[in-house]
mmCIF file of C-alpha atoms and ligand atoms in Angstrom:
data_model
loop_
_atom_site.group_PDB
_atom_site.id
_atom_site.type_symbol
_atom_site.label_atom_id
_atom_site.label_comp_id
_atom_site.label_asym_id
_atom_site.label_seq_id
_atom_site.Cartn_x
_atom_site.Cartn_y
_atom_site.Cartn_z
ATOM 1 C CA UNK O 79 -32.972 98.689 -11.500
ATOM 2 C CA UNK O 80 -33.070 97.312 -7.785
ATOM 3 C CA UNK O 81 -36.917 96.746 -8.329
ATOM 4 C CA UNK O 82 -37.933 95.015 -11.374
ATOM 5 C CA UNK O 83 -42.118 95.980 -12.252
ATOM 6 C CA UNK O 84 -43.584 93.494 -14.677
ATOM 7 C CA UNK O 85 -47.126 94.731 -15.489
ATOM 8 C CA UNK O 86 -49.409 91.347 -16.177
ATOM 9 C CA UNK O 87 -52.847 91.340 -16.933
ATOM 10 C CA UNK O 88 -54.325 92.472 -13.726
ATOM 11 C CA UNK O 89 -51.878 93.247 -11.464
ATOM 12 C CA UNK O 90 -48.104 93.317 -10.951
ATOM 13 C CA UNK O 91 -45.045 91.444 -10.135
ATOM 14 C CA UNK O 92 -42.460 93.149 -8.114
ATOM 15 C CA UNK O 93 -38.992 92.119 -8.539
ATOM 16 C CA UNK O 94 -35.824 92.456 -5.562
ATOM 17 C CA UNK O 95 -32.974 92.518 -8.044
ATOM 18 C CA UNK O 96 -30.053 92.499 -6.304
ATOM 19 C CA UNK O 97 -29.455 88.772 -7.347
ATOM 20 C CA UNK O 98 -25.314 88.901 -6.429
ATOM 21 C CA UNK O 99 -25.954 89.956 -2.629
ATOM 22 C CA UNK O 100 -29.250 88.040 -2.186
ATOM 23 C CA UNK O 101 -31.791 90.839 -3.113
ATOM 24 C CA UNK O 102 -30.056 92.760 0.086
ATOM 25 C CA UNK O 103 -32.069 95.230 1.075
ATOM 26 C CA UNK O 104 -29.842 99.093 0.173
ATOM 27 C CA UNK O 105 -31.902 102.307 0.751
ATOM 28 C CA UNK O 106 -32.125 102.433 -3.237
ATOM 29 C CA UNK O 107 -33.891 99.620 -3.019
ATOM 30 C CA UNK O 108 -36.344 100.710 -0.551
ATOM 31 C CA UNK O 109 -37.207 103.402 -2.322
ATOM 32 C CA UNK O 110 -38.043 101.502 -5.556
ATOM 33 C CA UNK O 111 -39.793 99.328 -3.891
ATOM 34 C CA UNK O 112 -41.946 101.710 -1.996
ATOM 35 C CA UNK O 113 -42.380 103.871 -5.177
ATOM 36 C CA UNK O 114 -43.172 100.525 -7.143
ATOM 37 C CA UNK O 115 -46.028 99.950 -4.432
ATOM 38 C CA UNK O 116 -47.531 103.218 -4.550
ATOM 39 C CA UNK O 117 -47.422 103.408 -8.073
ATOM 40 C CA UNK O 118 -49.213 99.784 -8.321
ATOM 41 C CA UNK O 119 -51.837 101.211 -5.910
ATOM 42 C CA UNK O 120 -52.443 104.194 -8.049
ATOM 43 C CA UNK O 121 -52.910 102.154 -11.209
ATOM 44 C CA UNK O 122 -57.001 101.377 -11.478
ATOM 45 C CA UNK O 123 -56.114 98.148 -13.737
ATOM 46 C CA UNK O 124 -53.787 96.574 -11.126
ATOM 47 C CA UNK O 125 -55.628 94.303 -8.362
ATOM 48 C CA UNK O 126 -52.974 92.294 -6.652
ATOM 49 C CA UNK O 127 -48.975 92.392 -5.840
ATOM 50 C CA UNK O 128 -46.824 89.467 -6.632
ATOM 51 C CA UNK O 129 -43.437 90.243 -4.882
ATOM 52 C CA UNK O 130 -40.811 87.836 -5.025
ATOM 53 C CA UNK O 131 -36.995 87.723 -5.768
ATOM 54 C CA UNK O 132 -34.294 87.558 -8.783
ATOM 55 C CA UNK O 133 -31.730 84.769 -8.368
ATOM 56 C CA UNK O 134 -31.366 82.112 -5.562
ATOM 57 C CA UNK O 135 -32.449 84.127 -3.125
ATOM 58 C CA UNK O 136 -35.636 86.319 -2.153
ATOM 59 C CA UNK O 137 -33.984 88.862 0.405
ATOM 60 C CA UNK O 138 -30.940 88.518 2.689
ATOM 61 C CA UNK O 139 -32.398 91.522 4.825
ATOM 62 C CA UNK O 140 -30.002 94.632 5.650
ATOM 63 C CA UNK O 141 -27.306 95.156 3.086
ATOM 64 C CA UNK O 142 -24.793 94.722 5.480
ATOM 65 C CA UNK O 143 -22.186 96.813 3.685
ATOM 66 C CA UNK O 144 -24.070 99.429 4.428
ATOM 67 C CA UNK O 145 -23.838 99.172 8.045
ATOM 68 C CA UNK O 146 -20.209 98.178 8.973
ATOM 69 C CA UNK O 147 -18.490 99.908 12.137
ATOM 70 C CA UNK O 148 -16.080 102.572 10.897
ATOM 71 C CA UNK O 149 -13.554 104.408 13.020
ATOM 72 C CA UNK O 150 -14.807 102.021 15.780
ATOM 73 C CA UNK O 151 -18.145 104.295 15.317
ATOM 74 C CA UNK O 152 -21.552 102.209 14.631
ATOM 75 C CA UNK O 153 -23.985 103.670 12.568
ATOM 76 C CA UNK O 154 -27.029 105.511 13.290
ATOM 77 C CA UNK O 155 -29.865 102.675 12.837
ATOM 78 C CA UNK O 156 -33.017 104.253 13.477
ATOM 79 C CA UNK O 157 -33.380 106.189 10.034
ATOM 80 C CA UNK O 158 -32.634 102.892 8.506
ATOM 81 C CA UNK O 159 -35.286 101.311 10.274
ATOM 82 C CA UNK O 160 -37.811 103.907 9.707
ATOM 83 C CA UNK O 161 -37.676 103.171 5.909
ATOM 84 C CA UNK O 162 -38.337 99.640 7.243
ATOM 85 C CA UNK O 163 -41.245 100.536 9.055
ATOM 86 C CA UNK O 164 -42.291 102.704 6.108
ATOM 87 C CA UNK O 165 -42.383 99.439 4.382
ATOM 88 C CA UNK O 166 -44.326 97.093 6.679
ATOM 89 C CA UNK O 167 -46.920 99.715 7.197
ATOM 90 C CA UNK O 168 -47.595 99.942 3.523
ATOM 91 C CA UNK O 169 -47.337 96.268 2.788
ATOM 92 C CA UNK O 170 -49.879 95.956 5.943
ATOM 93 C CA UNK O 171 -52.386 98.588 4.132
ATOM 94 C CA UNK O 172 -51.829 98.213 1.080
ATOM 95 C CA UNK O 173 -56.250 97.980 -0.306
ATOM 96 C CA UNK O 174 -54.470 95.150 -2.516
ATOM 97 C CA UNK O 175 -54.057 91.653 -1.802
ATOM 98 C CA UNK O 176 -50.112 90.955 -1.781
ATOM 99 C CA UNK O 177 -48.842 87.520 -2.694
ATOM 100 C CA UNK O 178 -45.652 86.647 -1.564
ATOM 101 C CA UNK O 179 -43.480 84.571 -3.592
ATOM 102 C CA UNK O 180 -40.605 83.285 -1.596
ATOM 103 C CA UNK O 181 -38.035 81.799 -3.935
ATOM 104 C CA UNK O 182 -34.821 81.343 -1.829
ATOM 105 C CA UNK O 183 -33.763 82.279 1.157
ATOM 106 C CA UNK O 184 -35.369 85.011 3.394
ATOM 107 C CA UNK O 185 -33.214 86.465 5.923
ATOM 108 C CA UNK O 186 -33.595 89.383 8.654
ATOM 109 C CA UNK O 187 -35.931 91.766 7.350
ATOM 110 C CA UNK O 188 -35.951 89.704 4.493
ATOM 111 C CA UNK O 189 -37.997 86.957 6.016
ATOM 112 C CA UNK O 190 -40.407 89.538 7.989
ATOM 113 C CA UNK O 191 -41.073 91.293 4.577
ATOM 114 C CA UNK O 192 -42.092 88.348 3.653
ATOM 115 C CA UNK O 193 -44.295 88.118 6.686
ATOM 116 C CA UNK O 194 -46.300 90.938 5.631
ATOM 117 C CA UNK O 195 -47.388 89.761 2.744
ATOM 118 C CA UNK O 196 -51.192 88.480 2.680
ATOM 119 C CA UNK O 197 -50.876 85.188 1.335
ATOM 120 C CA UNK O 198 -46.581 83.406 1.168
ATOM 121 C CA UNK O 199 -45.981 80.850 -0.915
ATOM 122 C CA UNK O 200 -42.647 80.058 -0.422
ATOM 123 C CA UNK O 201 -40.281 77.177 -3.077
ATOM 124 C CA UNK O 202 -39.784 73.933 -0.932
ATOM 125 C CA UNK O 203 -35.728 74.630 -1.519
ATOM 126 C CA UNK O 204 -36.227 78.135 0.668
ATOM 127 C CA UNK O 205 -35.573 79.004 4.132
ATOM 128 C CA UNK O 206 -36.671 81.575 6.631
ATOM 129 C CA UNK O 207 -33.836 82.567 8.869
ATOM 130 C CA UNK O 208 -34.650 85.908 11.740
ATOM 131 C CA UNK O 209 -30.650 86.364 11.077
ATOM 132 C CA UNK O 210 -30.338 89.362 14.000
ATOM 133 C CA UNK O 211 -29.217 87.388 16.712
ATOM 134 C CA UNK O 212 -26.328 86.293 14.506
ATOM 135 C CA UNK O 213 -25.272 90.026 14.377
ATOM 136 C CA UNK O 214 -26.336 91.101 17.789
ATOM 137 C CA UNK O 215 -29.560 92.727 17.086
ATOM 138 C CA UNK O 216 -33.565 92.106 17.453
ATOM 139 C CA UNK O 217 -36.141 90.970 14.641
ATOM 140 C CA UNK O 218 -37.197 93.733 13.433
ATOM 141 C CA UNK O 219 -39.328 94.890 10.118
ATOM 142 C CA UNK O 220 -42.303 93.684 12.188
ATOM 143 C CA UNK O 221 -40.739 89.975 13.228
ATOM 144 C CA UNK O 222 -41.395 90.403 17.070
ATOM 145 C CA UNK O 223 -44.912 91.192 15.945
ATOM 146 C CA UNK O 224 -45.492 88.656 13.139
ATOM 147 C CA UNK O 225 -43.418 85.743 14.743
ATOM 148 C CA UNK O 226 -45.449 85.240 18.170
ATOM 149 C CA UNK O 227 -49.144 85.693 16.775
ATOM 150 C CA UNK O 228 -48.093 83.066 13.513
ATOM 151 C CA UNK O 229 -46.304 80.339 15.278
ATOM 152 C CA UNK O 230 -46.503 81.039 18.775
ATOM 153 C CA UNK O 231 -44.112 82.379 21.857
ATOM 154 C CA UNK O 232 -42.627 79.006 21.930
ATOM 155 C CA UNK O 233 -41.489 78.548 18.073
ATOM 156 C CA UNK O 234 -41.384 82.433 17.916
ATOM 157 C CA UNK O 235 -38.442 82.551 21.146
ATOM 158 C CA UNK O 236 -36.790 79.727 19.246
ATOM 159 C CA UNK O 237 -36.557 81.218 15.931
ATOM 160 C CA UNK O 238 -35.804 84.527 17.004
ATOM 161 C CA UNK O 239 -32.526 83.947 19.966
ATOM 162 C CA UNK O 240 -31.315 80.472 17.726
ATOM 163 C CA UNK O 241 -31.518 82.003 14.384
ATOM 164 C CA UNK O 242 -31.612 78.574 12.848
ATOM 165 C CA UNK O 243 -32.821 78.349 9.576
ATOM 166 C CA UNK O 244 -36.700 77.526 8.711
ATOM 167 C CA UNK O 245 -37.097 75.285 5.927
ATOM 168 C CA UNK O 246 -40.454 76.180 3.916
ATOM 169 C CA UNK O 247 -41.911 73.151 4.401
ATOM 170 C CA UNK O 248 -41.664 73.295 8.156
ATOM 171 C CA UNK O 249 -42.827 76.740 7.685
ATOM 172 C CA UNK O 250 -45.896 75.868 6.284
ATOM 173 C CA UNK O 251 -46.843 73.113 8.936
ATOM 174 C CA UNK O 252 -45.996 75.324 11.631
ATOM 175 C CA UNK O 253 -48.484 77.898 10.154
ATOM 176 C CA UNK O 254 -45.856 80.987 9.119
ATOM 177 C CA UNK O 255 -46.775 80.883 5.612
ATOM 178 C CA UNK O 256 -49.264 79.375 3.577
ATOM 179 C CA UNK O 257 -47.862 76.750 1.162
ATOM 180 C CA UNK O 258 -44.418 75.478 0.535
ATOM 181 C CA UNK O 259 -44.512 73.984 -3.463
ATOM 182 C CA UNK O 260 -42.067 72.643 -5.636
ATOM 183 C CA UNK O 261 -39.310 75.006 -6.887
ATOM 184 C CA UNK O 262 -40.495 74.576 -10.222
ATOM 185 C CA UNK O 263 -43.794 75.564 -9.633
ATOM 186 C CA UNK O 264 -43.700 78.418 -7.504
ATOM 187 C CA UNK O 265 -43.547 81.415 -9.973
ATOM 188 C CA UNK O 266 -46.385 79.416 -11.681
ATOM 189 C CA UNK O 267 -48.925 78.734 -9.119
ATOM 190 C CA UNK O 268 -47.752 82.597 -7.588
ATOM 191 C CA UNK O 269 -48.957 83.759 -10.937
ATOM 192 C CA UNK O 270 -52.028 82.119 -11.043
ATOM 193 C CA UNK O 271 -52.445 82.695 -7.713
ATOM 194 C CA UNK O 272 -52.065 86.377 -8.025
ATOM 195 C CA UNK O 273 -54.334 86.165 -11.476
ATOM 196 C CA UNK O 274 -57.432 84.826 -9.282
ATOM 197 C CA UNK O 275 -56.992 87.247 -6.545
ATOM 198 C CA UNK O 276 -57.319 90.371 -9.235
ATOM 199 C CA UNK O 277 -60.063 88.802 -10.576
ATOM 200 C CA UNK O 278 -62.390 88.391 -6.840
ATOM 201 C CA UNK O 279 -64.158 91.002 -5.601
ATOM 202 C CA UNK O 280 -61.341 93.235 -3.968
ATOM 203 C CA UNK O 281 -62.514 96.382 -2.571
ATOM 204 C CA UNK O 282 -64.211 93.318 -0.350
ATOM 205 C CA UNK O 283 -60.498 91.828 0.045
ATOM 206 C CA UNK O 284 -59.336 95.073 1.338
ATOM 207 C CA UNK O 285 -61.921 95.473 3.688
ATOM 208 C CA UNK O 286 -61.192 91.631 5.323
ATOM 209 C CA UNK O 287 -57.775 93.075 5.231
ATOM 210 C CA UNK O 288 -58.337 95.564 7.512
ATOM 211 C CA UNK O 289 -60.737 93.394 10.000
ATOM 212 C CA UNK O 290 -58.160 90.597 10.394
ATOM 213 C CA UNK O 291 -55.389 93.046 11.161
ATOM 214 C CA UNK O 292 -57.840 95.106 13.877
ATOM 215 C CA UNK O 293 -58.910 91.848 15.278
ATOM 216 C CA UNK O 294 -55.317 91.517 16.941
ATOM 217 C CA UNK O 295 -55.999 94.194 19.128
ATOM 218 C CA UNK O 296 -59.610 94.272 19.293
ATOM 219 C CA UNK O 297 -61.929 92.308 22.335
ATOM 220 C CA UNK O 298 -64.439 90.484 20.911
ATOM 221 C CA UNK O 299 -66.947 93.278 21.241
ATOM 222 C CA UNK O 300 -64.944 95.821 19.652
ATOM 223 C CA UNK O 301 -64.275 93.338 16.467
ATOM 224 C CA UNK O 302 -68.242 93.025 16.124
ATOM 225 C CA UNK O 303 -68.754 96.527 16.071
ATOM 226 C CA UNK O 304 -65.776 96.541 12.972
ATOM 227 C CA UNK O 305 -67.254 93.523 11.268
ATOM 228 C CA UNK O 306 -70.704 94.752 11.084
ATOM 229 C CA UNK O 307 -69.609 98.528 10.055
ATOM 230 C CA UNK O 308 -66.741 97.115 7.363
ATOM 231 C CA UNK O 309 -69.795 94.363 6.174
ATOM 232 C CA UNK O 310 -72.130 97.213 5.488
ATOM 233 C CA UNK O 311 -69.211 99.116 3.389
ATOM 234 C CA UNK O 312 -68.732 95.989 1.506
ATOM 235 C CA UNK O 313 -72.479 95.421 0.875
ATOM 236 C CA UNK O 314 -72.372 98.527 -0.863
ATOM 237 C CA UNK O 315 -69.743 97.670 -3.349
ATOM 238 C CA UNK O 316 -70.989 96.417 -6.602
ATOM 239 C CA UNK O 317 -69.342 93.431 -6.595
ATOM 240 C CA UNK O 318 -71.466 92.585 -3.831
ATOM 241 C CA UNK O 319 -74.318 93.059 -5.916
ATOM 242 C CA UNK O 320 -72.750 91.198 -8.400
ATOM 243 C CA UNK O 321 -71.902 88.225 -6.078
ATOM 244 C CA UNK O 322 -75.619 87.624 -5.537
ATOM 245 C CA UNK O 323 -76.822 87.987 -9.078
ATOM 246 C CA UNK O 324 -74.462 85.531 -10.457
ATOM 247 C CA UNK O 325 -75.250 82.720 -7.427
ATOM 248 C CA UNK O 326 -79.018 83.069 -7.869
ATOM 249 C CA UNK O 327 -78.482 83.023 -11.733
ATOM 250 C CA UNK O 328 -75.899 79.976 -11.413
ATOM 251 C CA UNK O 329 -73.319 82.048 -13.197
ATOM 252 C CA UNK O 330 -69.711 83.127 -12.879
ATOM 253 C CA UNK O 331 -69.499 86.469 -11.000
ATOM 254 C CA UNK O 332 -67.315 88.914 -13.424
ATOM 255 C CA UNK O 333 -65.963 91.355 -10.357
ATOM 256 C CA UNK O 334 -64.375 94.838 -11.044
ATOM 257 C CA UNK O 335 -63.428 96.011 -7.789
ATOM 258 C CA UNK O 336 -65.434 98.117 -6.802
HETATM 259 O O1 LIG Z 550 -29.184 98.588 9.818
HETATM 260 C C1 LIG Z 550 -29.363 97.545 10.435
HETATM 261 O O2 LIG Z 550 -28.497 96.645 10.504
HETATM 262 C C2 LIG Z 550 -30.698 97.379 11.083
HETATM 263 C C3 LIG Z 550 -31.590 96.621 10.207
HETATM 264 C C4 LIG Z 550 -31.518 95.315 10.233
HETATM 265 C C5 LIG Z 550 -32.346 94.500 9.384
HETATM 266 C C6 LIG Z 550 -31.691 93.194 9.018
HETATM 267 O O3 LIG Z 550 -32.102 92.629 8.063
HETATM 268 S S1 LIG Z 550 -30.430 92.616 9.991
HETATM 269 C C7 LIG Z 550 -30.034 91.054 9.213
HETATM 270 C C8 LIG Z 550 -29.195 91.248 8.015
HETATM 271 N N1 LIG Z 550 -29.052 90.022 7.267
HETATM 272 C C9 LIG Z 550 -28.253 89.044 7.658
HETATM 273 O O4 LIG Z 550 -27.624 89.072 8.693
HETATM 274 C C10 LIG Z 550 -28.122 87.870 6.692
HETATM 275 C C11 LIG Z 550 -26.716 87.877 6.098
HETATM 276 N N2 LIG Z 550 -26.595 86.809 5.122
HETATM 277 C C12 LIG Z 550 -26.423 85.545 5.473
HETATM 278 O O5 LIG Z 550 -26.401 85.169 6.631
HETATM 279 C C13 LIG Z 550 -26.246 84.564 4.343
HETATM 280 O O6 LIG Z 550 -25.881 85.250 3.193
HETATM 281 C C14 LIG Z 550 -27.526 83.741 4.060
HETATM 282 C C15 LIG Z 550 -27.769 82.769 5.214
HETATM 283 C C16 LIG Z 550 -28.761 84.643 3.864
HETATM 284 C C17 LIG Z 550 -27.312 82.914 2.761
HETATM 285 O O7 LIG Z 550 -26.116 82.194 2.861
HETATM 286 P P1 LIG Z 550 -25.445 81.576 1.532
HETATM 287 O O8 LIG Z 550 -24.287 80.770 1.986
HETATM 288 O O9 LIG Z 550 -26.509 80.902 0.754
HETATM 289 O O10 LIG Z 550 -24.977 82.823 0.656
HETATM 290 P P2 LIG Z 550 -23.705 83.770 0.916
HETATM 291 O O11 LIG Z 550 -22.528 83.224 0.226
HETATM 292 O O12 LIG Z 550 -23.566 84.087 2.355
HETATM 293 O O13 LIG Z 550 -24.201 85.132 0.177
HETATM 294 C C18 LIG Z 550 -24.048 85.305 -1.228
HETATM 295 C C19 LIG Z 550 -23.490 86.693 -1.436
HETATM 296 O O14 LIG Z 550 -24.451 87.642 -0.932
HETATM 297 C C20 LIG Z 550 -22.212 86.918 -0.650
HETATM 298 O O15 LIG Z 550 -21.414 87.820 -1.396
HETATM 299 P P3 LIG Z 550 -20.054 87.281 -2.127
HETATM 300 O O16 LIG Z 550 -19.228 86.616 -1.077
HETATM 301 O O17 LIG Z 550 -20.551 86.328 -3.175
HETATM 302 O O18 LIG Z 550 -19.463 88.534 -2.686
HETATM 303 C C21 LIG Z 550 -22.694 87.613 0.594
HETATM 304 O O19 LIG Z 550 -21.728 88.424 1.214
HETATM 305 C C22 LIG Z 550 -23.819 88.453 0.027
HETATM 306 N N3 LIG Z 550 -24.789 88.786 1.076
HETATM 307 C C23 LIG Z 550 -25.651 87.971 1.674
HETATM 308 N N4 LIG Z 550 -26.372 88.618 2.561
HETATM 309 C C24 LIG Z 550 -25.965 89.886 2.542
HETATM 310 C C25 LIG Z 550 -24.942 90.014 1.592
HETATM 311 N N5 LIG Z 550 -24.341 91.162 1.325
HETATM 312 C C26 LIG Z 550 -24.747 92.238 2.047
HETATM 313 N N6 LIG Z 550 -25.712 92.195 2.968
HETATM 314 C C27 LIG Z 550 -26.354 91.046 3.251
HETATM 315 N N7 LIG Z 550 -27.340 91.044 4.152
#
């Protein structure tokens, strides 16, 4: 299995389990994985995505075996990188919240996987490296979109021609991921992490989800127009209701998700 699904109470956690080449990224791979996603969307009692990676490592990118120049011929990329975009996208819409659990190192399209998660934790021991230049080629898997608006043109030049490795902590204070924690308490504070998000109001989630992603494009005036039309969606939600009740009754809100 190159995708191992754990079913917890709640929501999921999504395994890369190719531990021996670094979770490398084959097209089996991407299929579980984008199977594993849609099934996890499908399932009413799942609320939140916990992806992370078996072994030292959370995803080395391209598995370059898979690639290599024979006969002098290279291989034909772009229907490669179409199940990469495939992936991005549904990472990016998924109506779940999708923690990221970054356990070793991230490379390539390993690292901007990563990227699309909503909220990365990443173990203080991991690095993010945008490995292409190393091999001749461009981020890609969203980087040259992710990299400029999280860090800046500056850091996001740097990182992308040097291909230097990130560590997580400087990762963190440069704003690329959330949190960098100790290695021994990353799958634990991922897991609670991921617990709390399936227990908030969600369909709400989804919908901030979708505003923060439109705002990159949008001019001020067209965000307003989103905010106020995604805001009355969400006030119709019975969480929303729910919300209220419990704050005027000085109680704990018990949220379904809808
Ligand atoms: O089709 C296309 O090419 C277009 C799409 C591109 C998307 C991309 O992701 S391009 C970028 C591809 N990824 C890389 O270039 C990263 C390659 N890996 C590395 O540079 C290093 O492995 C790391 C810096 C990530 C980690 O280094 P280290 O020293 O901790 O580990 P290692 O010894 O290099 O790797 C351990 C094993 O995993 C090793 O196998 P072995 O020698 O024990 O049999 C290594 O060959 C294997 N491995 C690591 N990365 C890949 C890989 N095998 C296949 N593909 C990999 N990407």
């Amino acid at each position: 299995m190159t995708v191992l699904v754990d079913k917890c109470a709640g929501y999921r956690q999504l395994t890369l389990n190719r531990p021996d080449r670094l979770n490398a990224l084959s097209v089996e791979m991407h299929k579980a994985l984008m199977t594993a996603l849609t099934e996890a969307e499908a399932d009413p009692e799942c609320r939140a995505i916990l992806l992370t990676g078996a072994g030292r490592g959370f995803c080395a990118g391209q598995n370059l075996v898979d690639v290599q120049v024979t006969d002098g011929r290279p291989p034909e990329l772009k229907p490669l990188l179409e199940l990469y975009n495939a992936l991005v996208r549904k990472l990016r819409g998924m109506a779940l919240p999708v923690v990221c659990a970054v356990n070793g190192v991230a490379a390539g399209a390993g690292a901007n996987l990563a990227l699309a998660g909503d909220i990365v934790l990443a173990a203080k021991s991991a690095s993010f490296i945008q490995a292409f230049s190393r091999i001749g080629l461009i981020p890609d898997c969203g980087g040259t979109w992710f990299l400029p608006r999280l860090v800046g043109m500056a850091r996001a030049r740097a990182l992308a021609i040097l291909a230097e490795p990130l560590p997580a902590e400087r990762a963190a204070e440069w704003g690329l991921i959330w949190q960098a924690v100790d290695d021994d308490r990353l799958m634990d504070e991922a897991h609670a992490l991921a617990a709390r998000l399936a227990s908030q109001a969600t369909t709400g989630i989804a919908l901030t989800k979708r505003a923060l992603d439109a705002a990159e494009a949008n001019p001020l005036d067209a965000q307003l127009d989103l905010e106020r039309d995604l805001q009355d969606a969400a006030g119709r939600t019975a969480d929303y209701a729910e919300g209220v009740q419990a704050f005027l009754a000085k109680r704990t809100p018990v949220f379904t998700g809808h």
